PDB file of C-alpha atoms in Angstrom:
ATOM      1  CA  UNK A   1      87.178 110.193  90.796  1.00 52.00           C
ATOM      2  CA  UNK A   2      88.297 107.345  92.699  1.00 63.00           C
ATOM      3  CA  UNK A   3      86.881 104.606  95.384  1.00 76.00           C
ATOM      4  CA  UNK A   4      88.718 102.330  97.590  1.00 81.00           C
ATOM      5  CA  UNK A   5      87.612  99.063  98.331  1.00 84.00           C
ATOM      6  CA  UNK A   6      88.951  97.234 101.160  1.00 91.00           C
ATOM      7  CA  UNK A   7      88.450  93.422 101.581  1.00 91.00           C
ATOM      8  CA  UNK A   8      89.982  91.661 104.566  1.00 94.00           C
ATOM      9  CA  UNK A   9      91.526  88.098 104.079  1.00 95.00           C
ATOM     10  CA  UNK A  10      92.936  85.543 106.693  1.00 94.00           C
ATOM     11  CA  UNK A  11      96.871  85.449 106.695  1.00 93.00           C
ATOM     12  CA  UNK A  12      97.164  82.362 105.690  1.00 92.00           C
ATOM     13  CA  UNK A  13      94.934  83.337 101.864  1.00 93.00           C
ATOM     14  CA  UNK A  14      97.018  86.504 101.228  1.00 95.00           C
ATOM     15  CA  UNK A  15      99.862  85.490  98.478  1.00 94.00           C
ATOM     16  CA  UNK A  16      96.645  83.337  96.410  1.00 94.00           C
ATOM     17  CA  UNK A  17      94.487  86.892  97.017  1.00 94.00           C
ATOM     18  CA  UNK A  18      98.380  88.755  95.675  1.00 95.00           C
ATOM     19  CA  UNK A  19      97.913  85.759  93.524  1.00 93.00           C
ATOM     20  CA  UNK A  20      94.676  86.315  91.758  1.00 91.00           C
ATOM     21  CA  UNK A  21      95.578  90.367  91.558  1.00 90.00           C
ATOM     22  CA  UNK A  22      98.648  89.795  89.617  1.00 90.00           C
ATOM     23  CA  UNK A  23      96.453  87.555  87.229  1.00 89.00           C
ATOM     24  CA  UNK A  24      94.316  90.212  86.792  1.00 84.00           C
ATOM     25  CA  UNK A  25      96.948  92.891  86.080  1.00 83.00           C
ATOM     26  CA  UNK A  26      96.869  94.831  89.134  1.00 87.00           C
ATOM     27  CA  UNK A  27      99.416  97.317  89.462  1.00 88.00           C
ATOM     28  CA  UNK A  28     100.866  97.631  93.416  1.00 91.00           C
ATOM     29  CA  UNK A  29     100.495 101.000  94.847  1.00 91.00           C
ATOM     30  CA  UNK A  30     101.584 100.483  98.558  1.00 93.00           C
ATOM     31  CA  UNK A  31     101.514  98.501 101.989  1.00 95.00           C
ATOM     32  CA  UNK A  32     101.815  99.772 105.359  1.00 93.00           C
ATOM     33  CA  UNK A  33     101.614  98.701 108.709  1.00 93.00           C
ATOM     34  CA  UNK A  34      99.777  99.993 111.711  1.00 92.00           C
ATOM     35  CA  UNK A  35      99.651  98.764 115.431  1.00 91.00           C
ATOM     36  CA  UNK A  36      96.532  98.195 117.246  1.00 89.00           C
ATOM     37  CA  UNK A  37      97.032  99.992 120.785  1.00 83.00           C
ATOM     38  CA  UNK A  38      93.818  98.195 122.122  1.00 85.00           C
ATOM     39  CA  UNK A  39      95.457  94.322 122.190  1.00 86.00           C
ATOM     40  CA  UNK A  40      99.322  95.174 120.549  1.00 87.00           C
ATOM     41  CA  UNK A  41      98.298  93.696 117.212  1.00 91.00           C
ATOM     42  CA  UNK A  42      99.434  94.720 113.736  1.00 94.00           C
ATOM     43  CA  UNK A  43      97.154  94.833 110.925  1.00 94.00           C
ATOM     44  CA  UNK A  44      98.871  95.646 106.866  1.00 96.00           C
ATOM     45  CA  UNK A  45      97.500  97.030 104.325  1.00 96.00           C
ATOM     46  CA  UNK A  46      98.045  96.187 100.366  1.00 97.00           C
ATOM     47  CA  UNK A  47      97.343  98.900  97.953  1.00 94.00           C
ATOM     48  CA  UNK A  48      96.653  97.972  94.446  1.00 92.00           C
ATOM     49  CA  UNK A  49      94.961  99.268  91.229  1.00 86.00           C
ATOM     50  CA  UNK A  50      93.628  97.307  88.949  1.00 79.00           C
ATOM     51  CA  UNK A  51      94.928  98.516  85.898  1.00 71.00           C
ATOM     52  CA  UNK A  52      92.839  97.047  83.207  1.00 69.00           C
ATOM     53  CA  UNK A  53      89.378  97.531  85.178  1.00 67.00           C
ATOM     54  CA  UNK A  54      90.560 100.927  85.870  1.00 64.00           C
ATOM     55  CA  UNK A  55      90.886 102.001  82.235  1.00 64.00           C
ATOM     56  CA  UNK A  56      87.279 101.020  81.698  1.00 68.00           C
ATOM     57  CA  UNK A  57      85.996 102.754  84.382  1.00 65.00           C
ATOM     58  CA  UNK A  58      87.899 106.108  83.504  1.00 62.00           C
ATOM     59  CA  UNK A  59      86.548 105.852  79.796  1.00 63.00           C
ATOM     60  CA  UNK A  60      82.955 105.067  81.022  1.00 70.00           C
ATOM     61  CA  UNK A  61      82.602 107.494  83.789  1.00 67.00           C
ATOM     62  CA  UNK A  62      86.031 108.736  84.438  1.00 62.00           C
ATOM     63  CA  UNK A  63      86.197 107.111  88.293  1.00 62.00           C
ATOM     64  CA  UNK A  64      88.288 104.191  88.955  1.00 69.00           C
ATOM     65  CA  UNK A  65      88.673 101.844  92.226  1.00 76.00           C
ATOM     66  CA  UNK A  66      91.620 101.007  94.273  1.00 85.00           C
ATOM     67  CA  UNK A  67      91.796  97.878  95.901  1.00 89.00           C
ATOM     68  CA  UNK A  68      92.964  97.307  99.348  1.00 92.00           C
ATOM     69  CA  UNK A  69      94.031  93.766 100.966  1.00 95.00           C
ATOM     70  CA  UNK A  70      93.824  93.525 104.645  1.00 96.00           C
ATOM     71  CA  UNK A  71      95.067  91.528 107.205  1.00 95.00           C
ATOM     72  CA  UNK A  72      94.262  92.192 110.700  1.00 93.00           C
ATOM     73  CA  UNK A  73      94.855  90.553 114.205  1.00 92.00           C
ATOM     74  CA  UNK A  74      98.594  89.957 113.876  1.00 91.00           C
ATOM     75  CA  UNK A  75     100.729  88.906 116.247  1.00 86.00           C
ATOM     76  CA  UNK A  76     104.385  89.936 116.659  1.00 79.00           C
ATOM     77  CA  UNK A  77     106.257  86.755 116.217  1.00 79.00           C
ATOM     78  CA  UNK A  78     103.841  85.282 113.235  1.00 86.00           C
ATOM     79  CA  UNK A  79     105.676  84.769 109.990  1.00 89.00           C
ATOM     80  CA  UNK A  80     104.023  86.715 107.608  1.00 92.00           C
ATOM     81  CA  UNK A  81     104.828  85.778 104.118  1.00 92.00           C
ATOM     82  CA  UNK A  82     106.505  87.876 101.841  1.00 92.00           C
ATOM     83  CA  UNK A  83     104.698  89.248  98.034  1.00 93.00           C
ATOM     84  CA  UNK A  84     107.835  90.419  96.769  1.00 89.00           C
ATOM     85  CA  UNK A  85     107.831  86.786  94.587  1.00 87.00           C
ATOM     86  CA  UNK A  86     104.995  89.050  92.809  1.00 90.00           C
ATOM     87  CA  UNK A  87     105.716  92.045  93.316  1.00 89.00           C
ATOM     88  CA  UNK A  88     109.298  93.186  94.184  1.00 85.00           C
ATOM     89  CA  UNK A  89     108.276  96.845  94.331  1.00 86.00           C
ATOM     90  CA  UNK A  90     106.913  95.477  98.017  1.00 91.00           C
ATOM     91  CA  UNK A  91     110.626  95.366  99.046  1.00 88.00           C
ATOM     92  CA  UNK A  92     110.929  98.997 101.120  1.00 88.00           C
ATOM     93  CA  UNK A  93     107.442  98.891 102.386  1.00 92.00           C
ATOM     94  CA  UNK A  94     107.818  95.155 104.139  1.00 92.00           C
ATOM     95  CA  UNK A  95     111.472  96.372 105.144  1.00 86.00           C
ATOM     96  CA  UNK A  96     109.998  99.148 106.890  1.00 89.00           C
ATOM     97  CA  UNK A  97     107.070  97.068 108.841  1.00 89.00           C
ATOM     98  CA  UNK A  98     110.037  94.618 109.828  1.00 87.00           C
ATOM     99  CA  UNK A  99     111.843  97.676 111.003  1.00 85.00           C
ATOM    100  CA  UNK A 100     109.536  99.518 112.908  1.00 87.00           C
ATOM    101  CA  UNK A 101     107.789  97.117 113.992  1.00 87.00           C
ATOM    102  CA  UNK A 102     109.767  93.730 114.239  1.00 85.00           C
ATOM    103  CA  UNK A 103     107.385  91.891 111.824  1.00 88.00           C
ATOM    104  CA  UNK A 104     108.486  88.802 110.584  1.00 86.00           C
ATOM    105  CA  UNK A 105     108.425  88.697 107.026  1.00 88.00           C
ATOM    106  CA  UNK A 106     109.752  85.827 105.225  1.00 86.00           C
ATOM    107  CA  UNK A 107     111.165  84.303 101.901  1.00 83.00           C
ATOM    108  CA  UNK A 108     112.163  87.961 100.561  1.00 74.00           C
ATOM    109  CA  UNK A 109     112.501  87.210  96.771  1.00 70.00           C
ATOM    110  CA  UNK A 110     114.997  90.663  96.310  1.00 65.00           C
ATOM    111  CA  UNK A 111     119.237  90.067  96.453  1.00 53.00           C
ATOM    112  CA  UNK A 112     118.670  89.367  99.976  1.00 49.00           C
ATOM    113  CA  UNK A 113     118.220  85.514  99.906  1.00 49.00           C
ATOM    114  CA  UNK A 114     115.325  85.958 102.352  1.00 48.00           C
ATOM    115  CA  UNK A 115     116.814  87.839 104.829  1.00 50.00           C
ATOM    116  CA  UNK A 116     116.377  91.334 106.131  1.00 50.00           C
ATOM    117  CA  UNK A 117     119.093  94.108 105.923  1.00 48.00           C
ATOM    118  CA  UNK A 118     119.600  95.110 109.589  1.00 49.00           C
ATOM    119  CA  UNK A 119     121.271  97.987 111.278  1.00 45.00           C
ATOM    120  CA  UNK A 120     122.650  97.875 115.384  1.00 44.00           C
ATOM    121  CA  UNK A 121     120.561 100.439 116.822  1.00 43.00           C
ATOM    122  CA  UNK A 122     117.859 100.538 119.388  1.00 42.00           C
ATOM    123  CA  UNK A 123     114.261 100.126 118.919  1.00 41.00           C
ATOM    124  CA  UNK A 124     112.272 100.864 117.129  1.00 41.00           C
ATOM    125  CA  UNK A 125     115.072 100.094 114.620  1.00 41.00           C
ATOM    126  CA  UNK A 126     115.881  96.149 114.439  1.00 48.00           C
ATOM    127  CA  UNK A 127     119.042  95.217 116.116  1.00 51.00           C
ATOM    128  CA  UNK A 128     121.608  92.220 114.519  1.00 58.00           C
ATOM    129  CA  UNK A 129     123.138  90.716 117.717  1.00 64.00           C
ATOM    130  CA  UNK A 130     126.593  87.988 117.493  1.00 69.00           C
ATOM    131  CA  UNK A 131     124.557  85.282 117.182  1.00 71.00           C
ATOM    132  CA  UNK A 132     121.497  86.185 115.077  1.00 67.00           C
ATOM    133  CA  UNK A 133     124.524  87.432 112.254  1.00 67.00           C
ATOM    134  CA  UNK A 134     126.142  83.853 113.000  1.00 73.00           C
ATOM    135  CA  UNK A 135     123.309  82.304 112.622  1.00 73.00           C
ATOM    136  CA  UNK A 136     122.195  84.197 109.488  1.00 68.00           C
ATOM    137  CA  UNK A 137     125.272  83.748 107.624  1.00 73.00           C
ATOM    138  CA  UNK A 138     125.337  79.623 108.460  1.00 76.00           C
ATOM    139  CA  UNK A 139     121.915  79.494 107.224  1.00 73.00           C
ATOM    140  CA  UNK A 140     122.748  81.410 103.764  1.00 72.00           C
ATOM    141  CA  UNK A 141     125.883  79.458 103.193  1.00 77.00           C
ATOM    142  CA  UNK A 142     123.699  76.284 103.843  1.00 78.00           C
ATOM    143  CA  UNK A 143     121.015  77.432 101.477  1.00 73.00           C
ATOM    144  CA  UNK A 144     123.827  78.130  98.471  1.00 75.00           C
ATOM    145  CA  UNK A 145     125.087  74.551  99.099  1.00 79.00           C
ATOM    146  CA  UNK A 146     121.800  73.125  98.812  1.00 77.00           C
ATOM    147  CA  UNK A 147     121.647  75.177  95.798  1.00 76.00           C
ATOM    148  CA  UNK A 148     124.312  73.625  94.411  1.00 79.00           C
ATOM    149  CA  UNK A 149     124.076  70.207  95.286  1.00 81.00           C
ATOM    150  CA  UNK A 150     120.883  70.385  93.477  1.00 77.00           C
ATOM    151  CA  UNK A 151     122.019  71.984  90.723  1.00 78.00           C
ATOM    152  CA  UNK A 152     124.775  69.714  90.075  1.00 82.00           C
ATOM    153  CA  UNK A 153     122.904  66.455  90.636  1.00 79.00           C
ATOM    154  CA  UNK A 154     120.869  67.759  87.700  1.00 78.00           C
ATOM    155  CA  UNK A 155     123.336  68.273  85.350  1.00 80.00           C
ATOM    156  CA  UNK A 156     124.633  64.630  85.813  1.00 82.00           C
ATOM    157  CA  UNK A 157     120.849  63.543  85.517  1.00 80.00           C
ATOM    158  CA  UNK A 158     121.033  65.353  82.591  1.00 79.00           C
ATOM    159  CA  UNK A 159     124.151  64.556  80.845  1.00 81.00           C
ATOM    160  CA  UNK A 160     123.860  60.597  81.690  1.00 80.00           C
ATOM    161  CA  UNK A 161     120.522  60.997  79.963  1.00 78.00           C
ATOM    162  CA  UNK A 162     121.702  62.441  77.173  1.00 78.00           C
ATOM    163  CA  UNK A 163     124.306  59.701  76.470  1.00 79.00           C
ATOM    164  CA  UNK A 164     121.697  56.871  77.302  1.00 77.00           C
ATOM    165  CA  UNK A 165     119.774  58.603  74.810  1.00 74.00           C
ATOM    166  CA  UNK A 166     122.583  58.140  71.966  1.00 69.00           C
ATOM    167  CA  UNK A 167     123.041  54.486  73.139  1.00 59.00           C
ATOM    168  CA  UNK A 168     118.498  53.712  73.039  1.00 53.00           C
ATOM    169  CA  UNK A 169     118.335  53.006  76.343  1.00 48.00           C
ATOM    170  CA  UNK A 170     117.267  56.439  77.901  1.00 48.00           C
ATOM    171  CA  UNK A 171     114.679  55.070  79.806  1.00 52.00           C
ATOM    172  CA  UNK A 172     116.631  52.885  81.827  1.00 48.00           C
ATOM    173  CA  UNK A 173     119.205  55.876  82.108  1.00 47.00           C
ATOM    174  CA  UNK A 174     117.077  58.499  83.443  1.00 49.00           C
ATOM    175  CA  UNK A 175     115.151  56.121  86.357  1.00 49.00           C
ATOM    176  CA  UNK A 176     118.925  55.189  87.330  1.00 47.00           C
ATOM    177  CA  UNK A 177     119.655  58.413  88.023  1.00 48.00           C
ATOM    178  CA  UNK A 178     116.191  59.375  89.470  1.00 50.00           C
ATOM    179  CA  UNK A 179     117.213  58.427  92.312  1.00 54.00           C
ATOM    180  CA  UNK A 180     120.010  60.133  93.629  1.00 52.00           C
ATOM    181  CA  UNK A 181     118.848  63.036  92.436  1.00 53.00           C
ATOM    182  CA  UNK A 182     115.720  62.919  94.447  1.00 55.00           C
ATOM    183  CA  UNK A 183     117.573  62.381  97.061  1.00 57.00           C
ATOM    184  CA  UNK A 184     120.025  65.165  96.599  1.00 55.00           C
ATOM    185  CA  UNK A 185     116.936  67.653  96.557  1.00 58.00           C
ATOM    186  CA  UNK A 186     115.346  65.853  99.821  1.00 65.00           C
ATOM    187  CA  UNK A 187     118.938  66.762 101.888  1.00 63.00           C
ATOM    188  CA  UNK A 188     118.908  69.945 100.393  1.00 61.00           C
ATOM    189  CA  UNK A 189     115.509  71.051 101.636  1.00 65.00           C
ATOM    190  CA  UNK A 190     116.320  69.331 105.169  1.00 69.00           C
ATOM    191  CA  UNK A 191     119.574  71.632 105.381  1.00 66.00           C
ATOM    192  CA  UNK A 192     118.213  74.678 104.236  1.00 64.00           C
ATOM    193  CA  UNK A 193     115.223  73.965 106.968  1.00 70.00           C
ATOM    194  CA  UNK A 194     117.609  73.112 109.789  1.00 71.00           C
ATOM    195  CA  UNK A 195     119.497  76.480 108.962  1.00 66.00           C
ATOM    196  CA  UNK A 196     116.391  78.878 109.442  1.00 68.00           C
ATOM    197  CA  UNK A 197     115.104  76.873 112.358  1.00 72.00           C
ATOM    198  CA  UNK A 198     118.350  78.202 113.736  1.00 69.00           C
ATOM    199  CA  UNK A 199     118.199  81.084 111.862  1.00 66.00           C
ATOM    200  CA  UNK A 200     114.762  81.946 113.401  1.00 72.00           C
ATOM    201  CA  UNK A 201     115.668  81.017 117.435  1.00 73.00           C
ATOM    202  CA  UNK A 202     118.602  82.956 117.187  1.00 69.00           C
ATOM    203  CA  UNK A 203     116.345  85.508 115.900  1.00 68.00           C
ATOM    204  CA  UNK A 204     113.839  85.091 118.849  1.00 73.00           C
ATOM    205  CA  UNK A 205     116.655  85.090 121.239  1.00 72.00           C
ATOM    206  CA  UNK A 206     117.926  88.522 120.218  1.00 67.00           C
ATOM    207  CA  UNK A 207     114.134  90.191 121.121  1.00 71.00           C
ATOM    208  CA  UNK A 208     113.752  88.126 124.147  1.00 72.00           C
ATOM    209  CA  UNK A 209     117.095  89.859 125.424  1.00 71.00           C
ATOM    210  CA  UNK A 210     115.645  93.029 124.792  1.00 66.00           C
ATOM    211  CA  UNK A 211     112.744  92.588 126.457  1.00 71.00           C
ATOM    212  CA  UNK A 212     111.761  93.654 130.180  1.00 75.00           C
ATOM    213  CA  UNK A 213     112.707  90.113 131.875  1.00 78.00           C
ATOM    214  CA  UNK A 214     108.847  89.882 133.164  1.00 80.00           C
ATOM    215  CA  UNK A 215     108.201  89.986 129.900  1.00 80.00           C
ATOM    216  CA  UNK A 216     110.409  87.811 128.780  1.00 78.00           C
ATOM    217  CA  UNK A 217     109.190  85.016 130.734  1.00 82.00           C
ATOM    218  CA  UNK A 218     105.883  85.248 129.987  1.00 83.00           C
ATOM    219  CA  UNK A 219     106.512  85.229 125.966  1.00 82.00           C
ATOM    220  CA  UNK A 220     108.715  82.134 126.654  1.00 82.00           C
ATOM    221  CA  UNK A 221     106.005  80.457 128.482  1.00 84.00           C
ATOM    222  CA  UNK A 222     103.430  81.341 125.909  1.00 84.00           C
ATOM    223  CA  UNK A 223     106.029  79.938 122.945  1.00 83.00           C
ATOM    224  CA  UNK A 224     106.650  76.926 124.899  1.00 84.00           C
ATOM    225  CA  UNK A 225     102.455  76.164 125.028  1.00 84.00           C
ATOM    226  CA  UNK A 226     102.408  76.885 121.287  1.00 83.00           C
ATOM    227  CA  UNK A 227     105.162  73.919 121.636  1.00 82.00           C
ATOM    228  CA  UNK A 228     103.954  72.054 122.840  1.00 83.00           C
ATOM    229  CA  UNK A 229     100.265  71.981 121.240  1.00 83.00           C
ATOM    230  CA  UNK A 230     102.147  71.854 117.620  1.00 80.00           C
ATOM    231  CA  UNK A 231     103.614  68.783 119.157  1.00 81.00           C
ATOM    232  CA  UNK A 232     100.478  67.122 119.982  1.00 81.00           C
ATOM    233  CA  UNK A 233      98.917  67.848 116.667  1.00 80.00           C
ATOM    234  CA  UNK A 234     101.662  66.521 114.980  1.00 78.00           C
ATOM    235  CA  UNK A 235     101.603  63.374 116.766  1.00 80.00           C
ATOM    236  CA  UNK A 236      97.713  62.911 116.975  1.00 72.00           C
TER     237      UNK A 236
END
């Protein structure tokens, strides 16, 4: 016999919820997506089983619980960040919400470098327009030269220490080269952020096209207050 328990957590808490499950040695069963007709939210659904809990239950009483994560009151255009860093069996059920629905579900840890396959077709399928795939292919080619630049600045870090090491004077070795290397990682993360800023307008851009015009405008205008209140936060 089995129970499902269903605990609802704020969007922002779900990969340290994902977290703690994976800790535990939750097994993931599913995820799904459903729309709320009342206001045009989206609320998901995580379906795990605790597999050592579980076990004990079954040999005590033969019952077992599955464990449900929920997060409701979405809105279309929130990021919603990916589990598949956990648990890359997530992959088809967060392609499908993006799919259906549009969701935007980020930093997908499959072969995908974070982005979504897309196909060209109409809703409800998602549709790849000139310059969303320009702009998704900059940001990717960005990312893998961020990669590198990284990567390499840490082999040199690396190698000088390891002849500063042979000469006794590794200390002074590694803080000299510190320094660049910080600041190879610091461009690196500004590129890779430039390219889904882009990546992510372009993105916008795309479904604003395919809206009804009214429509359109207001989403604009309701992006542009969201704007500009970030804005003021930022600067307060």
């Amino acid at each position: 016999m089995q129970k499902a328990i269903y605990t609802t957590v704020e969007l922002d808490a779900l990969l340290s919820h994902v977290q703690a499950l994976k800790g535990a040695g939750a097994r993931f069963v599913q995820m799904h997506a459903e729309r709320n007709v009342d206001d045009g939210t989206y609320r998901l659904v995580y379906t795990f089983i605790n597999v050592r809990a579980a076990q004990e239950q079954i040999a005590q009483d033969g019952s077992y619980a599955i464990e449900n994560l929920v997060v409701d009151g979405i809105d279309q255009y929130q990021e919603i960040p990916s589990i598949s860093s956990y648990y890359p069996a997530v992959f088809p059920f967060e392609n499908e919400a993006h799919d259906l629905f549009g969701l935007a579900i980020t930093d997908m840890q499959i072969d995908f470098k974070g982005f979504f396959y897309q196909v060209s077709t109409a809703e409800p399928m998602s549709v790849i327009t000139p310059e969303v795939k320009a702009a998704r292919e900059k940001a990717m080619k960005v990312r893998a030269a961020a990669e590198a630049k990284v990567r390499k600045a840490a082999a040199e870090k690396a190698a000088a220490a390891a002849a500063a090491a042979g000469e006794g004077a590794g200390d002074a070795a590694g803080a000299a080269v510190a320094q660049p290397t910080a600041a190879a990682g610091s461009d690196a993360q500004h590129d890779e952020a430039a390219a889904k800023a882009a990546l992510k307008a372009a993105e916008m851009e795309a479904k604003l096209a395919a809206m009804d015009p009214e429509k359109a405008a207001k989403v604009r205008a309701a992006l542009a207050a969201k704007a500009a209140r970030d804005k003021q936060k930022k600067e307060a």
